[in-house]
PDB file of C-alpha atoms in Angstrom:
ATOM      1  CA  MET A   1      -9.401  -1.079 -10.646  1.00 65.00           C
ATOM      2  CA  ALA A   2      -6.733  -3.462  -9.376  1.00 75.00           C
ATOM      3  CA  ASP A   3      -6.076  -3.181  -5.673  1.00 87.00           C
ATOM      4  CA  PHE A   4      -2.607  -1.693  -5.482  1.00 96.00           C
ATOM      5  CA  THR A   5      -2.984  -0.843  -1.762  1.00 96.00           C
ATOM      6  CA  LYS A   6      -0.669  -3.550  -0.415  1.00 97.00           C
ATOM      7  CA  VAL A   7       2.128  -3.045  -2.940  1.00 98.00           C
ATOM      8  CA  GLN A   8       1.862   0.741  -2.751  1.00 98.00           C
ATOM      9  CA  GLN A   9       2.230   0.658   1.025  1.00 98.00           C
ATOM     10  CA  ALA A  10       5.160  -1.761   0.753  1.00 98.00           C
ATOM     11  CA  LEU A  11       6.911   0.429  -1.827  1.00 98.00           C
ATOM     12  CA  GLU A  12       6.353   3.569   0.231  1.00 98.00           C
ATOM     13  CA  ARG A  13       7.739   1.866   3.366  1.00 98.00           C
ATOM     14  CA  ARG A  14      10.843   1.089   1.316  1.00 98.00           C
ATOM     15  CA  GLY A  15      11.254   4.777   0.392  1.00 97.00           C
ATOM     16  CA  TYR A  16       9.707   5.032  -3.070  1.00 98.00           C
ATOM     17  CA  THR A  17       7.302   7.701  -4.224  1.00 98.00           C
ATOM     18  CA  VAL A  18       4.310   5.840  -5.679  1.00 98.00           C
ATOM     19  CA  ARG A  19       1.465   6.972  -7.934  1.00 98.00           C
ATOM     20  CA  THR A  20      -1.361   4.858  -9.321  1.00 98.00           C
ATOM     21  CA  PHE A  21      -3.184   5.316 -12.616  1.00 97.00           C
ATOM     22  CA  ALA A  22      -6.314   3.722 -14.033  1.00 97.00           C
ATOM     23  CA  ALA A  23      -4.963   3.741 -17.592  1.00 97.00           C
ATOM     24  CA  ALA A  24      -1.713   3.981 -19.548  1.00 97.00           C
ATOM     25  CA  GLU A  25      -2.659   7.315 -21.121  1.00 97.00           C
ATOM     26  CA  GLU A  26      -3.007   8.830 -17.639  1.00 98.00           C
ATOM     27  CA  ALA A  27       0.497   7.684 -16.694  1.00 98.00           C
ATOM     28  CA  ALA A  28       1.851   9.022 -20.006  1.00 98.00           C
ATOM     29  CA  ALA A  29       0.159  12.390 -19.417  1.00 98.00           C
ATOM     30  CA  TYR A  30       1.635  12.528 -15.915  1.00 98.00           C
ATOM     31  CA  LEU A  31       5.168  11.902 -17.199  1.00 98.00           C
ATOM     32  CA  ASP A  32       4.660  14.405 -20.013  1.00 98.00           C
ATOM     33  CA  GLY A  33       3.555  17.069 -17.549  1.00 98.00           C
ATOM     34  CA  THR A  34       6.242  16.302 -14.966  1.00 98.00           C
ATOM     35  CA  ILE A  35       9.397  15.885 -17.059  1.00 98.00           C
ATOM     36  CA  ASP A  36      10.275  19.099 -18.868  1.00 98.00           C
ATOM     37  CA  GLY A  37      13.511  20.485 -20.269  1.00 98.00           C
ATOM     38  CA  LYS A  38      15.510  17.436 -19.187  1.00 98.00           C
ATOM     39  CA  THR A  39      17.708  14.827 -20.780  1.00 98.00           C
ATOM     40  CA  VAL A  40      15.760  11.556 -20.599  1.00 98.00           C
ATOM     41  CA  GLY A  41      16.980   8.004 -21.147  1.00 98.00           C
ATOM     42  CA  PHE A  42      14.734   5.028 -21.888  1.00 97.00           C
ATOM     43  CA  GLY A  43      15.437   1.419 -21.056  1.00 95.00           C
ATOM     44  CA  GLY A  44      14.391  -1.330 -23.425  1.00 92.00           C
ATOM     45  CA  SER A  45      10.764  -1.700 -22.427  1.00 94.00           C
ATOM     46  CA  ALA A  46       7.614  -2.906 -24.154  1.00 93.00           C
ATOM     47  CA  THR A  47       5.718  -1.103 -21.385  1.00 96.00           C
ATOM     48  CA  LEU A  48       7.206   2.272 -22.302  1.00 96.00           C
ATOM     49  CA  ASP A  49       6.579   1.537 -25.961  1.00 95.00           C
ATOM     50  CA  ALA A  50       2.911   0.749 -25.240  1.00 94.00           C
ATOM     51  CA  LEU A  51       2.657   3.935 -23.184  1.00 94.00           C
ATOM     52  CA  GLY A  52       3.516   6.016 -26.261  1.00 94.00           C
ATOM     53  CA  VAL A  53       5.418   8.484 -24.128  1.00 96.00           C
ATOM     54  CA  TYR A  54       8.575   8.768 -26.258  1.00 97.00           C
ATOM     55  CA  ASP A  55       7.135  11.246 -28.789  1.00 96.00           C
ATOM     56  CA  LYS A  56       5.377  13.263 -26.083  1.00 97.00           C
ATOM     57  CA  LEU A  57       8.575  13.724 -24.075  1.00 98.00           C
ATOM     58  CA  ALA A  58      10.731  14.308 -27.168  1.00 98.00           C
ATOM     59  CA  ALA A  59       8.665  17.416 -27.956  1.00 98.00           C
ATOM     60  CA  HIS A  60      10.140  19.263 -24.953  1.00 98.00           C
ATOM     61  CA  ASN A  61      13.064  17.156 -23.691  1.00 98.00           C
ATOM     62  CA  THR A  62      16.166  15.545 -25.174  1.00 98.00           C
ATOM     63  CA  VAL A  63      15.164  11.888 -25.262  1.00 98.00           C
ATOM     64  CA  ILE A  64      17.513   8.984 -25.888  1.00 98.00           C
ATOM     65  CA  TRP A  65      16.300   5.462 -26.603  1.00 97.00           C
ATOM     66  CA  HIS A  66      18.202   2.672 -28.305  1.00 95.00           C
ATOM     67  CA  TRP A  67      14.928   1.452 -29.827  1.00 94.00           C
ATOM     68  CA  LYS A  68      14.671   4.736 -31.736  1.00 94.00           C
ATOM     69  CA  GLN A  69      18.328   5.679 -32.362  1.00 92.00           C
ATOM     70  CA  GLU A  70      21.589   3.887 -33.125  1.00 95.00           C
ATOM     71  CA  ALA A  71      21.611   1.268 -30.387  1.00 94.00           C
ATOM     72  CA  ASN A  72      25.153   1.254 -28.993  1.00 94.00           C
ATOM     73  CA  ALA A  73      25.577   5.027 -28.949  1.00 96.00           C
ATOM     74  CA  ALA A  74      22.101   5.519 -27.480  1.00 96.00           C
ATOM     75  CA  ARG A  75      22.658   2.967 -24.699  1.00 96.00           C
ATOM     76  CA  LYS A  76      25.808   4.822 -23.623  1.00 96.00           C
ATOM     77  CA  ALA A  77      24.260   8.283 -23.950  1.00 96.00           C
ATOM     78  CA  ALA A  78      21.193   7.237 -21.920  1.00 96.00           C
ATOM     79  CA  MET A  79      23.503   6.447 -19.003  1.00 96.00           C
ATOM     80  CA  GLN A  80      24.348  10.165 -18.750  1.00 96.00           C
ATOM     81  CA  THR A  81      20.806  11.576 -18.728  1.00 98.00           C
ATOM     82  CA  GLN A  82      19.164  13.443 -15.868  1.00 98.00           C
ATOM     83  CA  VAL A  83      16.082  11.215 -15.884  1.00 98.00           C
ATOM     84  CA  TYR A  84      15.748   7.525 -16.706  1.00 98.00           C
ATOM     85  CA  LEU A  85      12.568   5.566 -17.486  1.00 98.00           C
ATOM     86  CA  SER A  86      12.232   1.818 -17.148  1.00 98.00           C
ATOM     87  CA  SER A  87       9.748  -0.866 -16.253  1.00 97.00           C
ATOM     88  CA  ALA A  88      10.113  -4.100 -14.327  1.00 97.00           C
ATOM     89  CA  ASN A  89       9.910  -7.782 -15.157  1.00 97.00           C
ATOM     90  CA  GLY A  90       8.350  -8.521 -11.786  1.00 97.00           C
ATOM     91  CA  LEU A  91       7.067  -6.569  -8.790  1.00 98.00           C
ATOM     92  CA  ALA A  92       6.406  -8.338  -5.512  1.00 98.00           C
ATOM     93  CA  GLU A  93       3.524  -7.186  -3.335  1.00 97.00           C
ATOM     94  CA  SER A  94       6.171  -6.897  -0.621  1.00 98.00           C
ATOM     95  CA  GLY A  95       7.879  -4.174  -2.673  1.00 98.00           C
ATOM     96  CA  GLU A  96      10.857  -5.819  -4.382  1.00 98.00           C
ATOM     97  CA  ILE A  97      11.381  -4.726  -7.991  1.00 98.00           C
ATOM     98  CA  VAL A  98      12.926  -7.460 -10.176  1.00 98.00           C
ATOM     99  CA  ASN A  99      14.581  -6.986 -13.564  1.00 97.00           C
ATOM    100  CA  ILE A 100      16.506  -9.234 -15.937  1.00 95.00           C
ATOM    101  CA  ASP A 101      18.874  -7.830 -18.561  1.00 94.00           C
ATOM    102  CA  GLY A 102      21.102  -9.104 -21.331  1.00 91.00           C
ATOM    103  CA  THR A 103      23.200  -6.062 -22.165  1.00 91.00           C
ATOM    104  CA  GLY A 104      23.112  -4.472 -18.721  1.00 92.00           C
ATOM    105  CA  ASN A 105      22.286  -0.933 -19.766  1.00 93.00           C
ATOM    106  CA  ARG A 106      18.750  -1.011 -18.398  1.00 94.00           C
ATOM    107  CA  VAL A 107      19.470  -2.486 -14.993  1.00 96.00           C
ATOM    108  CA  SER A 108      22.645  -0.474 -14.457  1.00 95.00           C
ATOM    109  CA  ALA A 109      20.834   2.771 -15.282  1.00 96.00           C
ATOM    110  CA  THR A 110      18.284   2.051 -12.548  1.00 97.00           C
ATOM    111  CA  LEU A 111      21.111   1.710 -10.029  1.00 97.00           C
ATOM    112  CA  PHE A 112      23.290   4.789 -10.521  1.00 96.00           C
ATOM    113  CA  GLY A 113      23.901   8.037 -12.326  1.00 92.00           C
ATOM    114  CA  HIS A 114      20.600   9.878 -12.702  1.00 97.00           C
ATOM    115  CA  GLU A 115      18.789  12.573 -10.771  1.00 97.00           C
ATOM    116  CA  LYS A 116      15.585  10.555 -10.964  1.00 98.00           C
ATOM    117  CA  VAL A 117      14.376   7.170 -12.140  1.00 98.00           C
ATOM    118  CA  TYR A 118      10.785   6.278 -12.977  1.00 98.00           C
ATOM    119  CA  PHE A 119       9.503   2.704 -13.070  1.00 98.00           C
ATOM    120  CA  VAL A 120       6.248   2.318 -15.020  1.00 98.00           C
ATOM    121  CA  ILE A 121       4.677  -1.014 -14.065  1.00 98.00           C
ATOM    122  CA  GLY A 122       1.456  -2.563 -15.343  1.00 97.00           C
ATOM    123  CA  ARG A 123      -0.747  -4.788 -13.189  1.00 97.00           C
ATOM    124  CA  ASN A 124       0.408  -7.907 -15.056  1.00 97.00           C
ATOM    125  CA  LYS A 125       3.879  -7.578 -13.481  1.00 97.00           C
ATOM    126  CA  LEU A 126       2.527  -7.849  -9.934  1.00 97.00           C
ATOM    127  CA  ALA A 127       3.308 -11.054  -8.020  1.00 97.00           C
ATOM    128  CA  PRO A 128       2.216 -12.059  -4.515  1.00 97.00           C
ATOM    129  CA  THR A 129       5.741 -12.759  -3.207  1.00 97.00           C
ATOM    130  CA  TYR A 130       9.364 -11.985  -4.014  1.00 98.00           C
ATOM    131  CA  GLU A 131       9.880 -15.585  -5.162  1.00 98.00           C
ATOM    132  CA  ALA A 132       6.902 -15.297  -7.500  1.00 98.00           C
ATOM    133  CA  ALA A 133       8.246 -12.018  -8.908  1.00 98.00           C
ATOM    134  CA  VAL A 134      11.596 -13.659  -9.658  1.00 98.00           C
ATOM    135  CA  TYR A 135       9.784 -16.632 -11.188  1.00 97.00           C
ATOM    136  CA  ARG A 136       7.759 -14.278 -13.378  1.00 97.00           C
ATOM    137  CA  ALA A 137      10.867 -12.437 -14.550  1.00 96.00           C
ATOM    138  CA  ARG A 138      12.704 -15.642 -15.430  1.00 95.00           C
ATOM    139  CA  ASN A 139       9.891 -17.823 -16.738  1.00 95.00           C
ATOM    140  CA  VAL A 140       7.398 -15.392 -18.262  1.00 94.00           C
ATOM    141  CA  ALA A 141       9.069 -12.120 -19.258  1.00 92.00           C
ATOM    142  CA  ALA A 142      12.488 -13.394 -20.370  1.00 90.00           C
ATOM    143  CA  PRO A 143      11.193 -16.201 -22.660  1.00 88.00           C
ATOM    144  CA  GLN A 144       8.704 -13.813 -24.258  1.00 89.00           C
ATOM    145  CA  ARG A 145      11.450 -11.259 -24.878  1.00 87.00           C
ATOM    146  CA  ALA A 146      13.788 -13.891 -26.333  1.00 88.00           C
ATOM    147  CA  ARG A 147      11.035 -15.069 -28.679  1.00 90.00           C
ATOM    148  CA  GLN A 148      10.204 -11.462 -29.639  1.00 87.00           C
ATOM    149  CA  LEU A 149      13.855 -10.916 -30.562  1.00 86.00           C
ATOM    150  CA  GLY A 150      13.913 -14.076 -32.687  1.00 89.00           C
ATOM    151  CA  LYS A 151      16.507 -15.828 -30.524  1.00 91.00           C
ATOM    152  CA  LYS A 152      17.147 -19.558 -30.808  1.00 91.00           C
ATOM    153  CA  THR A 153      17.326 -20.190 -27.073  1.00 92.00           C
ATOM    154  CA  PRO A 154      15.342 -23.095 -25.552  1.00 92.00           C
ATOM    155  CA  CYS A 155      13.029 -20.653 -23.750  1.00 91.00           C
ATOM    156  CA  ALA A 156      12.222 -18.824 -26.986  1.00 90.00           C
ATOM    157  CA  VAL A 157      11.661 -22.005 -28.988  1.00 90.00           C
ATOM    158  CA  LYS A 158       9.397 -23.623 -26.395  1.00 85.00           C
ATOM    159  CA  ALA A 159       8.111 -20.343 -24.866  1.00 80.00           C
ATOM    160  CA  ASP A 160       7.373 -22.034 -21.576  1.00 86.00           C
ATOM    161  CA  ARG A 161      10.142 -21.348 -19.037  1.00 92.00           C
ATOM    162  CA  CYS A 162      13.786 -20.555 -18.396  1.00 91.00           C
ATOM    163  CA  TYR A 163      16.197 -23.416 -19.113  1.00 91.00           C
ATOM    164  CA  ASP A 164      19.218 -21.651 -17.614  1.00 92.00           C
ATOM    165  CA  CYS A 165      20.881 -22.265 -20.962  1.00 91.00           C
ATOM    166  CA  ARG A 166      24.415 -21.401 -22.023  1.00 92.00           C
ATOM    167  CA  SER A 167      23.373 -20.210 -25.451  1.00 92.00           C
ATOM    168  CA  PRO A 168      25.396 -17.314 -26.913  1.00 92.00           C
ATOM    169  CA  GLU A 169      21.998 -15.789 -27.767  1.00 91.00           C
ATOM    170  CA  ARG A 170      20.846 -15.836 -24.146  1.00 91.00           C
ATOM    171  CA  VAL A 171      19.107 -12.538 -23.287  1.00 90.00           C
ATOM    172  CA  CYS A 172      18.927 -13.068 -19.523  1.00 91.00           C
ATOM    173  CA  ARG A 173      22.444 -12.528 -18.218  1.00 94.00           C
ATOM    174  CA  ALA A 174      21.789 -10.603 -15.008  1.00 94.00           C
ATOM    175  CA  LEU A 175      18.997 -10.488 -12.471  1.00 96.00           C
ATOM    176  CA  VAL A 176      18.737  -7.410 -10.270  1.00 97.00           C
ATOM    177  CA  THR A 177      16.490  -6.936  -7.255  1.00 98.00           C
ATOM    178  CA  LEU A 178      15.872  -3.473  -5.878  1.00 98.00           C
ATOM    179  CA  TRP A 179      14.991  -3.603  -2.178  1.00 98.00           C
ATOM    180  CA  GLY A 180      14.671   0.176  -2.142  1.00 97.00           C
ATOM    181  CA  PRO A 181      15.670   3.298  -4.046  1.00 97.00           C
ATOM    182  CA  MET A 182      19.410   3.680  -4.484  1.00 97.00           C
ATOM    183  CA  LEU A 183      21.112   6.256  -2.293  1.00 96.00           C
ATOM    184  CA  GLY A 184      21.271   9.705  -3.866  1.00 94.00           C
ATOM    185  CA  MET A 185      18.786   8.935  -6.629  1.00 96.00           C
ATOM    186  CA  GLU A 186      15.097   9.755  -6.361  1.00 97.00           C
ATOM    187  CA  THR A 187      12.935   6.903  -7.596  1.00 98.00           C
ATOM    188  CA  GLU A 188       9.232   6.998  -8.411  1.00 98.00           C
ATOM    189  CA  VAL A 189       7.039   3.999  -9.205  1.00 98.00           C
ATOM    190  CA  LEU A 190       3.983   4.444 -11.425  1.00 98.00           C
ATOM    191  CA  LEU A 191       1.488   1.599 -11.094  1.00 98.00           C
ATOM    192  CA  VAL A 192      -0.929   1.280 -14.001  1.00 98.00           C
ATOM    193  CA  ASP A 193      -4.167  -0.700 -13.932  1.00 97.00           C
ATOM    194  CA  GLU A 194      -3.576  -2.223 -17.368  1.00 97.00           C
ATOM    195  CA  ASP A 195      -1.583  -5.165 -18.674  1.00 97.00           C
ATOM    196  CA  LEU A 196       1.533  -3.521 -20.113  1.00 96.00           C
ATOM    197  CA  GLY A 197       4.639  -5.076 -21.588  1.00 91.00           C
ATOM    198  CA  LEU A 198       5.903  -8.626 -21.250  1.00 88.00           C
TER     199      LEU A 198
END
């Protein structure tokens, strides 16, 4: 198993509740057993998709995800849910959580409006420093996402790094760093010993 000791301690010092899991199915089972009878919003996340938790939660919660429902309406409705699920584009061992967004729904939902937010983060998102986590978000996750979406941005075409382009198809329009859980909103980080998402 990956050694999550350092990052777990850093996250806990910052005020997060942290749980570690050996496999994605364990994290999915935990969420399924913990979240019940709630309204649940999902951020755009290949990690959550790989977890397969949408159908599990939808069996006993009202779940809203723009990947499964009409996108614009679902993005807005997910902002009003009791619980919100997301992942991260980078996680520093020092505890900073880094996300890039194009529409803003995912990052804004992790900042305000919910009773609780869960971040599900695979071992591949872990970086040794804050700078490395930002680098990963910009130069690994964002180009892969742009390519996955079929964008014609330089990063998607070359799939090697961020070019800080001005393309109208640019998917990285905001970078958000969480130094700790937002005031008034409980935040739990689930660390999974698998490569998940981009």
